[in-house]
mmCIF file of C-alpha atoms in Angstrom:
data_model
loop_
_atom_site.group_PDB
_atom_site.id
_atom_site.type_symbol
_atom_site.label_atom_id
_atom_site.label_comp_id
_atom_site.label_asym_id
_atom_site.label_seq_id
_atom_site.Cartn_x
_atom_site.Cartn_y
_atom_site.Cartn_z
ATOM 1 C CA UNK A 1 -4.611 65.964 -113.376
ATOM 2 C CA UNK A 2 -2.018 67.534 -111.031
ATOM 3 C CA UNK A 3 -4.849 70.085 -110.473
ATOM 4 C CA UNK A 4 -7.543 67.843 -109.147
ATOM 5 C CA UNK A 5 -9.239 68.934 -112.324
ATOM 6 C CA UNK A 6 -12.472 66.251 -112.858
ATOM 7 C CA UNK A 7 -11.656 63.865 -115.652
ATOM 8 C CA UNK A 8 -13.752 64.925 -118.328
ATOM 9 C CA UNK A 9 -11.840 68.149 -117.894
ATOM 10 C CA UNK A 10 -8.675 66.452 -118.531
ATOM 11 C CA UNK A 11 -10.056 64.886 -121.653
ATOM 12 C CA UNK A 12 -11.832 67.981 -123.076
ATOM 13 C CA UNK A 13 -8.093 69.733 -122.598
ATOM 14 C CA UNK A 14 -5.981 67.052 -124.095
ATOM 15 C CA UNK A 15 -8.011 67.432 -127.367
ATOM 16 C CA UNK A 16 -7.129 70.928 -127.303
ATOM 17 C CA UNK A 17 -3.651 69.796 -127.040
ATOM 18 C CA UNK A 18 -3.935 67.331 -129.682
ATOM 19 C CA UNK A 19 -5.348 69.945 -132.221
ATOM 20 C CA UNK A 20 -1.994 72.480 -130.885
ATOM 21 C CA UNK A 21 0.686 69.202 -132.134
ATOM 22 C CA UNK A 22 -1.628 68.662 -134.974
ATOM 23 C CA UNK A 23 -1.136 72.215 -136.211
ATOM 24 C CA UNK A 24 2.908 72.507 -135.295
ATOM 25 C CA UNK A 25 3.316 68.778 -136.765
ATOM 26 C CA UNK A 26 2.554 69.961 -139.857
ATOM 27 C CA UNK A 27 4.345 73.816 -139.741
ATOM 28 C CA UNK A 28 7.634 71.002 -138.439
ATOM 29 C CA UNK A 29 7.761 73.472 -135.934
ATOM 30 C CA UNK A 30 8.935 71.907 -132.083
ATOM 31 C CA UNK A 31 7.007 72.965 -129.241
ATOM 32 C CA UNK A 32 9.541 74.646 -127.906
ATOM 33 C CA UNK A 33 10.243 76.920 -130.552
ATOM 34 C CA UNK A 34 6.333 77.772 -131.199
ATOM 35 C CA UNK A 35 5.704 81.866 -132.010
ATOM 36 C CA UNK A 36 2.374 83.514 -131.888
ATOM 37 C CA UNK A 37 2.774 82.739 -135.645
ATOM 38 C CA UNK A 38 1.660 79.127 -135.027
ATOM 39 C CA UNK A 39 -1.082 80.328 -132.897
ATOM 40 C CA UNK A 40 -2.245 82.428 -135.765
ATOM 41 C CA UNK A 41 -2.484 79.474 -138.093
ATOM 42 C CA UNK A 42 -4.240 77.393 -135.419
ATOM 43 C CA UNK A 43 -6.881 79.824 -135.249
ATOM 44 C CA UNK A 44 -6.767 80.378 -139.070
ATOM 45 C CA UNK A 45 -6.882 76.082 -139.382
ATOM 46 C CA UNK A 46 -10.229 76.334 -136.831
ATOM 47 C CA UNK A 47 -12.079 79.246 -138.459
ATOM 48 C CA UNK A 48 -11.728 77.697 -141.997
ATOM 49 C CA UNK A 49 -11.894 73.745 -141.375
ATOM 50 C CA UNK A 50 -14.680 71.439 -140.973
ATOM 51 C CA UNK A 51 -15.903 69.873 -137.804
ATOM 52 C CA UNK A 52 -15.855 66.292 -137.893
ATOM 53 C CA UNK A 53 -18.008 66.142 -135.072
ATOM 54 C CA UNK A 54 -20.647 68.151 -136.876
ATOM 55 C CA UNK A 55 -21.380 66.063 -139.899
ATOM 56 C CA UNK A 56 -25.507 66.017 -140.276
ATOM 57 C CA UNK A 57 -27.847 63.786 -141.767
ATOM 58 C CA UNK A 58 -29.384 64.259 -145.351
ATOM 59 C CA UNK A 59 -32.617 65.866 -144.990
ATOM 60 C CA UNK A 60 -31.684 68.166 -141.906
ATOM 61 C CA UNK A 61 -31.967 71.371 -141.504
ATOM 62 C CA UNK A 62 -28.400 73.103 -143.139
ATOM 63 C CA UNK A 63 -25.863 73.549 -140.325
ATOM 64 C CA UNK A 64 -25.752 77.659 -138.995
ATOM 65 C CA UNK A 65 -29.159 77.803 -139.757
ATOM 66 C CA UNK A 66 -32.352 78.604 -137.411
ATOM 67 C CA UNK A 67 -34.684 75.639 -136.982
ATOM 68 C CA UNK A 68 -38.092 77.437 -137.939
ATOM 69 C CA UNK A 69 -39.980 75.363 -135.213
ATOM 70 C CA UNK A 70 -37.584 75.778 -131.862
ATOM 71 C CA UNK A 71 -36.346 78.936 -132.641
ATOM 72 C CA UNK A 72 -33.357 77.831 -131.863
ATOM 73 C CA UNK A 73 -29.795 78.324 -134.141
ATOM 74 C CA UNK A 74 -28.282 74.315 -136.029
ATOM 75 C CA UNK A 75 -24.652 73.926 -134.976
ATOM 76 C CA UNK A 76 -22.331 75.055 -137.320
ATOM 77 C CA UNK A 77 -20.311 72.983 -139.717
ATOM 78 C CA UNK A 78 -17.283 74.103 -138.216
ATOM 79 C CA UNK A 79 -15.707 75.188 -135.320
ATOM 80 C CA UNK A 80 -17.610 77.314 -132.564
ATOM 81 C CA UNK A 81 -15.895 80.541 -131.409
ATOM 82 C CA UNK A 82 -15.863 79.131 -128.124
ATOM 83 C CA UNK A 83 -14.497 76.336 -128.741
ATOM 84 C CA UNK A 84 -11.646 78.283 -130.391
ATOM 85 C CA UNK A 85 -11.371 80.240 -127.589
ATOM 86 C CA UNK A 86 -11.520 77.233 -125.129
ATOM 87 C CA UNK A 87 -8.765 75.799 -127.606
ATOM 88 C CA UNK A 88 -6.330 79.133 -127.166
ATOM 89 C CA UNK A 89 -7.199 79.140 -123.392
ATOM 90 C CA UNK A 90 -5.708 75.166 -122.780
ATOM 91 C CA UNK A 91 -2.703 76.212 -125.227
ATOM 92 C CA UNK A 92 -2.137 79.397 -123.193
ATOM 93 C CA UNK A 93 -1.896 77.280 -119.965
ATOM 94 C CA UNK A 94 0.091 74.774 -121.183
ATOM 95 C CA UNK A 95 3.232 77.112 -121.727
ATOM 96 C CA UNK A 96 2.134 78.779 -118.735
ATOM 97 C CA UNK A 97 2.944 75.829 -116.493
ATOM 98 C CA UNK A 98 5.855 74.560 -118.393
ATOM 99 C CA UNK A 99 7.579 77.895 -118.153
ATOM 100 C CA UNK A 100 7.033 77.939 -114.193
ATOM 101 C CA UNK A 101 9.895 74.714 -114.387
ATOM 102 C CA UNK A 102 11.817 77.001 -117.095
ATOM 103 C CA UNK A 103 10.705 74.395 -120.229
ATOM 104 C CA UNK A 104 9.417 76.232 -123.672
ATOM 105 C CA UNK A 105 9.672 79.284 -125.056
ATOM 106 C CA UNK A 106 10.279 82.583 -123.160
ATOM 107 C CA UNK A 107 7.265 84.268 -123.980
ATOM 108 C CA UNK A 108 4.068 82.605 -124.396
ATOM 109 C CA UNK A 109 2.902 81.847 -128.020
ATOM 110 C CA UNK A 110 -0.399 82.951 -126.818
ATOM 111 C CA UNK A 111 -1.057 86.389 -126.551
ATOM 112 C CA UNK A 112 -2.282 87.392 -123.305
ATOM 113 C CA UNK A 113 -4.993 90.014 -122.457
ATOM 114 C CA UNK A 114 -4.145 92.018 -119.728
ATOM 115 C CA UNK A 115 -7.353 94.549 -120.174
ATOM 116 C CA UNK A 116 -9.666 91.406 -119.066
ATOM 117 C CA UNK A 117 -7.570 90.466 -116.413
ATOM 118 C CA UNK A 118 -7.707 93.960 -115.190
ATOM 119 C CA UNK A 119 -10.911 94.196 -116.070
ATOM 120 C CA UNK A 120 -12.355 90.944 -113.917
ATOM 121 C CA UNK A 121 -9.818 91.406 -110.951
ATOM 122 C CA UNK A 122 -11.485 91.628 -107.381
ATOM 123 C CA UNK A 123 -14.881 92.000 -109.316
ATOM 124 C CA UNK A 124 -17.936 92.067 -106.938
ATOM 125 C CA UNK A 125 -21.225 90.611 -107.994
ATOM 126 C CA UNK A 126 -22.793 93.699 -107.474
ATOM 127 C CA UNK A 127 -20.802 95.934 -109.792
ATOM 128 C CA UNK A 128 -21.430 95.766 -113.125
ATOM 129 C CA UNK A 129 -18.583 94.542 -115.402
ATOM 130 C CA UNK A 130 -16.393 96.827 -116.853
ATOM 131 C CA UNK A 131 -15.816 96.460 -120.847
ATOM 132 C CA UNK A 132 -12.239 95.605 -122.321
ATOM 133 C CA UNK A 133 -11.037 94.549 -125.811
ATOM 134 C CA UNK A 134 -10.123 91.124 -126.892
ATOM 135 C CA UNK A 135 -7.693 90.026 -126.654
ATOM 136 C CA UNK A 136 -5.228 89.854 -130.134
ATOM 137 C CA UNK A 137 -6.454 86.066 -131.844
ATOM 138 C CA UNK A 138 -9.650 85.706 -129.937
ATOM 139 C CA UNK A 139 -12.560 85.407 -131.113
ATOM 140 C CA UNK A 140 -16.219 86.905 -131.020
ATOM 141 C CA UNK A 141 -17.812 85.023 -128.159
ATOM 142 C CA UNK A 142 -22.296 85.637 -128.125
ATOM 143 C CA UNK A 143 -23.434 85.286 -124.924
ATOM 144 C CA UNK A 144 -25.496 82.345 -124.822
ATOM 145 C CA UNK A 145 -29.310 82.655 -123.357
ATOM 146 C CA UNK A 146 -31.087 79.753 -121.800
ATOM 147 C CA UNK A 147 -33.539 78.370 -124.158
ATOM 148 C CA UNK A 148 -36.174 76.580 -122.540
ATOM 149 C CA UNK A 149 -39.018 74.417 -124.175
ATOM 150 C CA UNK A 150 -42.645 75.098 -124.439
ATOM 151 C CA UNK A 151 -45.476 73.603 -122.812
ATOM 152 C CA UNK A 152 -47.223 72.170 -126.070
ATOM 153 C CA UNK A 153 -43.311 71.510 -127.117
ATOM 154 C CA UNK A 154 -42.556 69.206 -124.356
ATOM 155 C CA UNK A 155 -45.677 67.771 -124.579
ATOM 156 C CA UNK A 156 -44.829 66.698 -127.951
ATOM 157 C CA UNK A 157 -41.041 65.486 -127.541
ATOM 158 C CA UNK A 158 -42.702 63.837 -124.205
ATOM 159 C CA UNK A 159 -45.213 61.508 -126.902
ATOM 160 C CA UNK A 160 -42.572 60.678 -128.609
ATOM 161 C CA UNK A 161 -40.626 58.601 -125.876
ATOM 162 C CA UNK A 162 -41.635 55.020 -126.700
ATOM 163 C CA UNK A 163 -40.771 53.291 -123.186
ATOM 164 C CA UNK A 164 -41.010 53.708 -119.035
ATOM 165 C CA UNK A 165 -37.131 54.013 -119.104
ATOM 166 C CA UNK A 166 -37.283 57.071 -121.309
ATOM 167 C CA UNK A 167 -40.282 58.493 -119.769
ATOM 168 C CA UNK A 168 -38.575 58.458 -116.872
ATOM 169 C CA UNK A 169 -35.324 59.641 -117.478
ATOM 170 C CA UNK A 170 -37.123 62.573 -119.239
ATOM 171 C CA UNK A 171 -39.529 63.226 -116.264
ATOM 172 C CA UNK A 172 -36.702 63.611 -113.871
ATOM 173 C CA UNK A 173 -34.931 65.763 -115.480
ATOM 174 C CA UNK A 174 -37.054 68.311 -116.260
ATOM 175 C CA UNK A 175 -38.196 68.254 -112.478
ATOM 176 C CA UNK A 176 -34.622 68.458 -110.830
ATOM 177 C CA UNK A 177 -32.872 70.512 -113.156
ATOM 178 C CA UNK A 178 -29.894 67.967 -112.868
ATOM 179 C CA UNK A 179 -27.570 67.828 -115.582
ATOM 180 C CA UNK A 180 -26.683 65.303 -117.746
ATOM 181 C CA UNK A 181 -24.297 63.423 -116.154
ATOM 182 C CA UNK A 182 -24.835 64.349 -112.793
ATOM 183 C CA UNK A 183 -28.616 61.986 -113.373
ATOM 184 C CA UNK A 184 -26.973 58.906 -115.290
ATOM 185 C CA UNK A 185 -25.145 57.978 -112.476
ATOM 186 C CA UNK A 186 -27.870 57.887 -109.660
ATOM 187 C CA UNK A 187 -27.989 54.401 -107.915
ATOM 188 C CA UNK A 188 -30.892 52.900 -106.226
ATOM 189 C CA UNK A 189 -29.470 54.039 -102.928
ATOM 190 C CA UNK A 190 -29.544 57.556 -104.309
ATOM 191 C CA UNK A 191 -33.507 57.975 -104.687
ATOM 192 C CA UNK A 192 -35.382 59.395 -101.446
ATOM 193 C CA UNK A 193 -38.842 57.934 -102.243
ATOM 194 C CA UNK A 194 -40.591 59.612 -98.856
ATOM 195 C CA UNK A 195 -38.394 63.415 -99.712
ATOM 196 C CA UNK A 196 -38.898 63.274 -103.380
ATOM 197 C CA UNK A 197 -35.252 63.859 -104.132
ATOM 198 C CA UNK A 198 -32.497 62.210 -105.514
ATOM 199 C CA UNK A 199 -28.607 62.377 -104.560
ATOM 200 C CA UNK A 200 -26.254 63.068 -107.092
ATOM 201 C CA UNK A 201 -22.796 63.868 -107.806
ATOM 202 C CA UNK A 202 -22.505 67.491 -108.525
ATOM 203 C CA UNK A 203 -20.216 68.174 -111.908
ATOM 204 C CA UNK A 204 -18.558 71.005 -109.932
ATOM 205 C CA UNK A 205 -17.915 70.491 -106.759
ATOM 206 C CA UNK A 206 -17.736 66.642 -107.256
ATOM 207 C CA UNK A 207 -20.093 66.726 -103.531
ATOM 208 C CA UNK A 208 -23.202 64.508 -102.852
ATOM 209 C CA UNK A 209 -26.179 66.738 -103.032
ATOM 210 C CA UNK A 210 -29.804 66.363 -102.812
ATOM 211 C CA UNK A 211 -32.005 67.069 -105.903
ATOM 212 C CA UNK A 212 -35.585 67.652 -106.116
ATOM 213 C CA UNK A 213 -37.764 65.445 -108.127
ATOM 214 C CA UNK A 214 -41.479 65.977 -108.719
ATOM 215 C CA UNK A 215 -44.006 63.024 -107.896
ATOM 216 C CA UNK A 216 -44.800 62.279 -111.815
ATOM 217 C CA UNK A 217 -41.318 61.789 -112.539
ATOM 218 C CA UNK A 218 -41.214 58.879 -109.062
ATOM 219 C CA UNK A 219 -44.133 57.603 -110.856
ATOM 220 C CA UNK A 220 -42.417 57.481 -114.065
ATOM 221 C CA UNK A 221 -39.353 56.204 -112.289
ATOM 222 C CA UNK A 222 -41.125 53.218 -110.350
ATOM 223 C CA UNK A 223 -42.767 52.530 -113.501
ATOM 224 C CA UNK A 224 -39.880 51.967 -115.045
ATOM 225 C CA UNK A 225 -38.078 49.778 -112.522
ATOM 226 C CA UNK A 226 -40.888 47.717 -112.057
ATOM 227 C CA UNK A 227 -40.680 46.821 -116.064
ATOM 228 C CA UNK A 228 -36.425 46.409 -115.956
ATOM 229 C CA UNK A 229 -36.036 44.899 -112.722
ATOM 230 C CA UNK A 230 -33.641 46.754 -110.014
ATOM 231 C CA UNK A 231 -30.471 46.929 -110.631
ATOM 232 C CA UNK A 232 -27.567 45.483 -108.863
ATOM 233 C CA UNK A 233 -25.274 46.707 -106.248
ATOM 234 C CA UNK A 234 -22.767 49.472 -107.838
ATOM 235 C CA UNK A 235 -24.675 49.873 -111.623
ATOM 236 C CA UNK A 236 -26.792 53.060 -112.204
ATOM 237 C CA UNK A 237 -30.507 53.194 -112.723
ATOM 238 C CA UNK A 238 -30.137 53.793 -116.049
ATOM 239 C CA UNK A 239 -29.134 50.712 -118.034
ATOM 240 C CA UNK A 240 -29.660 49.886 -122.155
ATOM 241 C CA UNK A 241 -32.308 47.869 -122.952
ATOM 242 C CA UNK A 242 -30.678 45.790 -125.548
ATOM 243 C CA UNK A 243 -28.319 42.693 -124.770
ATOM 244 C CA UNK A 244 -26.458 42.617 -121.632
ATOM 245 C CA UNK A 245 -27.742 45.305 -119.304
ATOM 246 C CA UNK A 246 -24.998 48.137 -119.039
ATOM 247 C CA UNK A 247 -24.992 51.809 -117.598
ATOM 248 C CA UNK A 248 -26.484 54.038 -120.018
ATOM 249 C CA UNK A 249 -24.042 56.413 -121.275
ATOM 250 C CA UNK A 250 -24.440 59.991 -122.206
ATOM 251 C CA UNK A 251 -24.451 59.494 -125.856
ATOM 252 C CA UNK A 252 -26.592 56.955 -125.622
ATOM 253 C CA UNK A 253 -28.981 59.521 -123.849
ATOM 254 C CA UNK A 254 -28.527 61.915 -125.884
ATOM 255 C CA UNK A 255 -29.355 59.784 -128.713
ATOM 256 C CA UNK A 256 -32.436 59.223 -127.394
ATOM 257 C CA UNK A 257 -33.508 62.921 -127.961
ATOM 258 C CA UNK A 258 -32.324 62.976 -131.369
ATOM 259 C CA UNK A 259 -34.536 60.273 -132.157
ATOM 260 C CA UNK A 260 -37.347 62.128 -131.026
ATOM 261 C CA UNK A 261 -36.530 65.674 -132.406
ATOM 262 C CA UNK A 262 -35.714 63.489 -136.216
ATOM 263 C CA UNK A 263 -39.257 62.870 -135.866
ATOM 264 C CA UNK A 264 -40.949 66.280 -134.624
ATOM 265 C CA UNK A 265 -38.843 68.275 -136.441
ATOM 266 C CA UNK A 266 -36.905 69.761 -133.797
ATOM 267 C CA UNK A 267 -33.190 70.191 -132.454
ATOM 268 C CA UNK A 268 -33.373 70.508 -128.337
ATOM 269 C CA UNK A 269 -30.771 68.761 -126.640
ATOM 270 C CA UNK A 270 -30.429 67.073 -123.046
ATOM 271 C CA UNK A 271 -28.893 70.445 -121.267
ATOM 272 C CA UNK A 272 -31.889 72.331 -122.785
ATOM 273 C CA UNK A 273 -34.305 70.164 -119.708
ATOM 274 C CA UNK A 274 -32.057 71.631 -117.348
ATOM 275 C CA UNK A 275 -32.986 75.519 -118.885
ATOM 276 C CA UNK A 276 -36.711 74.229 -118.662
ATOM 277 C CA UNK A 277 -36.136 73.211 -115.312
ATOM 278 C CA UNK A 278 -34.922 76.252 -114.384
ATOM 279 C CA UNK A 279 -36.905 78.651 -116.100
ATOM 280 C CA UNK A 280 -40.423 77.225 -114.900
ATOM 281 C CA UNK A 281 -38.847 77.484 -111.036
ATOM 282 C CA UNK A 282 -37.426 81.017 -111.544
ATOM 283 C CA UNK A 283 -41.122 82.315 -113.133
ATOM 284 C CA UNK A 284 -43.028 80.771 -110.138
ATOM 285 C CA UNK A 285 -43.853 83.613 -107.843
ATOM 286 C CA UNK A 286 -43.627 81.352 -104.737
ATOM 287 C CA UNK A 287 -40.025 81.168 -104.867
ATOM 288 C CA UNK A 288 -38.140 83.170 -104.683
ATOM 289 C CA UNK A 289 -34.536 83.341 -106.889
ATOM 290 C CA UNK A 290 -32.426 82.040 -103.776
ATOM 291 C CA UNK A 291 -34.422 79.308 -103.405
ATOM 292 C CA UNK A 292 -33.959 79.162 -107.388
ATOM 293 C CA UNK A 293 -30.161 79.103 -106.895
ATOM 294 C CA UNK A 294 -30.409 76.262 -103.988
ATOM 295 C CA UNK A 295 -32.334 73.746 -106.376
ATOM 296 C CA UNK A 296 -29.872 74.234 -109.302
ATOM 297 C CA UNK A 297 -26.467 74.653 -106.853
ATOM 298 C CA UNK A 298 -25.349 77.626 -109.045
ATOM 299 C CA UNK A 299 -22.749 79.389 -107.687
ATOM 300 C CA UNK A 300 -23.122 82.804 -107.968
ATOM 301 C CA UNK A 301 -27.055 83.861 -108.121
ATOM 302 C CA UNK A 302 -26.493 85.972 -111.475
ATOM 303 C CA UNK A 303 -26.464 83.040 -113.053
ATOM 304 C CA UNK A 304 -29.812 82.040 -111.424
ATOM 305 C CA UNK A 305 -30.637 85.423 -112.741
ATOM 306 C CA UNK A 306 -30.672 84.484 -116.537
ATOM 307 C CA UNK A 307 -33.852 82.745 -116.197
ATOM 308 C CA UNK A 308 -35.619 85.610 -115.337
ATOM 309 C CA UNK A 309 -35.243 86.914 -118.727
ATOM 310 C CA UNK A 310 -38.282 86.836 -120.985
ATOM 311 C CA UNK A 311 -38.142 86.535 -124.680
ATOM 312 C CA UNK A 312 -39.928 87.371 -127.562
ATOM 313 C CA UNK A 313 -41.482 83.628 -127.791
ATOM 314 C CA UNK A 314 -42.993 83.747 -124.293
ATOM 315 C CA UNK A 315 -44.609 87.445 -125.567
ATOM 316 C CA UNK A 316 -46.550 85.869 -128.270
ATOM 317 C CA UNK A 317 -49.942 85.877 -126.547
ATOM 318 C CA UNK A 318 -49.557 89.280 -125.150
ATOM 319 C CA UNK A 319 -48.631 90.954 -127.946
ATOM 320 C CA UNK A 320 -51.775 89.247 -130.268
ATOM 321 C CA UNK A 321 -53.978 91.073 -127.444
ATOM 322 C CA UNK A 322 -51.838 93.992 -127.761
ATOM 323 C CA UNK A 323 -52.400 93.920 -132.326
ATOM 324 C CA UNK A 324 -55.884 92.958 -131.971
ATOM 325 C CA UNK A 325 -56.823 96.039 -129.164
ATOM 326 C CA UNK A 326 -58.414 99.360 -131.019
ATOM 327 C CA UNK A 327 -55.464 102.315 -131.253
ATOM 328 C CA UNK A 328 -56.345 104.204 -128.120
ATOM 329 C CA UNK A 329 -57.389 108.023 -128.581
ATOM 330 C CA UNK A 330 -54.909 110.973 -126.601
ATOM 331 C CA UNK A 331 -57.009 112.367 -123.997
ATOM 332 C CA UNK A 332 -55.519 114.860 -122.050
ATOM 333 C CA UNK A 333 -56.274 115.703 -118.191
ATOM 334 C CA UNK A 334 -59.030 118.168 -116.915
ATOM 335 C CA UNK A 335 -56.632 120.164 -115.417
ATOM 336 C CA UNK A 336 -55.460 121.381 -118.762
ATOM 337 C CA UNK A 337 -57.230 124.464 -120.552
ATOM 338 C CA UNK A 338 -58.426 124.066 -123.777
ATOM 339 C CA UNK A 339 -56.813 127.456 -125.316
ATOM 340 C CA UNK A 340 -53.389 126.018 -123.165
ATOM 341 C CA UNK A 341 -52.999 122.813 -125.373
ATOM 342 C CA UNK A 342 -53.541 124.514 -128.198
ATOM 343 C CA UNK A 343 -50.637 127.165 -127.953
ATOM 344 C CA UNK A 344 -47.866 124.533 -126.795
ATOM 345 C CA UNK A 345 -48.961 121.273 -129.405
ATOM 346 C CA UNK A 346 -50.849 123.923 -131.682
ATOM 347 C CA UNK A 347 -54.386 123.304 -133.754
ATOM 348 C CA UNK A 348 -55.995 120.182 -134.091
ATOM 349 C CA UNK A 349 -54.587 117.976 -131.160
#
């Protein structure tokens, strides 16, 4: 909090805390006398327990699994390496800033790696990064890839969104490439009806910014309004639509997704609109990937980057041409003798 860290930030490291006491709690072990002992049977606790957070419904798909229809991997039943990771990172800072005022242990029970801090020191964007080991205690972090939805796909999770309110919720976030919580909180003031774009607080930099926003989804939007009434001074667009109207919260958005992919069969989430978002505006060949990196406010343009990437799924049509075209005979240039070919590749070619 002393850092001007956002609040969610706060919240997401005071679990990590909470897990740390959990752990030494049970070890009766005082925070000031914690080893890297205690870390090791944190991380031993995470790798082996269950996630209550990732309890699923009979009838789903089992957790670590693939789901055969998005492609896409279930979440697991426990712990994620990086959350793990994330977990040893807040614990790591912790002693690191209660040492600075001489509190805690002399040496941190949190193994620092000084190969990645080497490694990632003055690091220009152009260079490529260098490779280092992990640190003791950490684990095996995948890169993630952006995973963006099909056409017919979002056609399909599109049908299944039963009122204006979701159609437009869904509609402008696939068009501005917002995230999450940055297009809950978007006030009537916020919405640029003659500039197509909507104002919203960025998650980073906590800054107004502008957002794009295609006409369907101000179509969508008005639609919606018109049905719920505006809403009043101070309280977000996006309100429930049961009982007293209130601001509609994250998990109640992201409920509304898991509604729809119970009944298609699928598992994409709310951050996965923001990958379609940005994957249809980094394919367009009339823009170009700064103007990419503008629309999403990414910081460095590598990131933008990512989007370029094409997978195996968006290679399905090519490569069906590719199976179904005849085996193509060698031919070999004019320029080449007969007699030639024949004494390099010898007879028969």
């Amino acid at each position: 909090m002393l850092g001007d860290a956002s609040p969610l930030t706060c919240r997401s490291y005071g679990f990590d805390l909470l897990r740390w006491y959990r752990v030494l709690w049970a070890l009766d072990v005082g925070w000031e006398q914690a080893t890297e002992a205690e870390t090791a049977a944190l991380v031993g606790w995470l790798r082996s327990a269950r996630n209550p957070q990732r309890q699923r419904r009979a009838g789903g798909h089992r957790a670590g699994t693939v789901n055969p229809k998005t492609g896409k991997p279930t979440l697991r039943a426990g712990y994620a390496p990086v959350t793990i990771a994330h977990n040893l990172s807040a614990v790591h800072g912790f002693y690191a800033f209660h040492l600075h005022f001489g509190r805690g242990p002399v040496v941190n029970p949190v193994p620092e790696n000084r190969a990645r801090r080497a490694a990632l020191a003055h690091l220009s964007p152009i260079e490529a990064r260098a490779a280092y080991r992990r640190g003791r205690l950490r684990p095996k972090v995948p890169a993630r890839q952006p995973r963006a939805l099909p056409d017919h796909q979002w056609d399909e999770l599109f049908t299944q969104m039963k009122c204006a309110r979701d159609r437009a919720l869904l509609s402008c976030y696939v068009s501005s490439g917002a995230r999450a919580s940055e297009l809950l909180g978007v006030e009537l003031g916020d919405v640029d009806w003659t500039k197509g774009q909507l104002w919203v607080i960025s998650k980073g930099s906590r800054a107004r910014q502008p957002v794009p926003v295609s006409p369907e989804a101000l179509a969508h939007l008005a639609a919606y309004l018109e049905e719920a009434g505006l809403p009043p001074d101070g309280m977000p667009l996006w309100r429930t639509r049961r009982g007293q109207p209130r601001p509609l919260t994250y998990w109640a958005a992201r409920r509304i997704i898991q509604r729809a992919d119970e009944a298609i069969g699928a598992n994409w989430t709310l951050h996965d609109l923001r990958h379609t978002a940005a994957t249809r505006l980094a394919r367009d060949p009339e823009l170009t990937l700064v103007e990419v990196q503008t629309i999403l406010r990414h910081a460095h343009i590598s990131t933008t980057a990512l989007y370029t990437v094409v997978g195996l799924d968006d290679l399905v049509d090519k490569l069906a041409e590719h199976y179904a075209r005849p085996v193509q005979a060698t031919t070999w240039p004019q320029r080449y003798e007969a007699s030639d070919i024949e004494a390099v590749f010898g007879a028969g070619r």
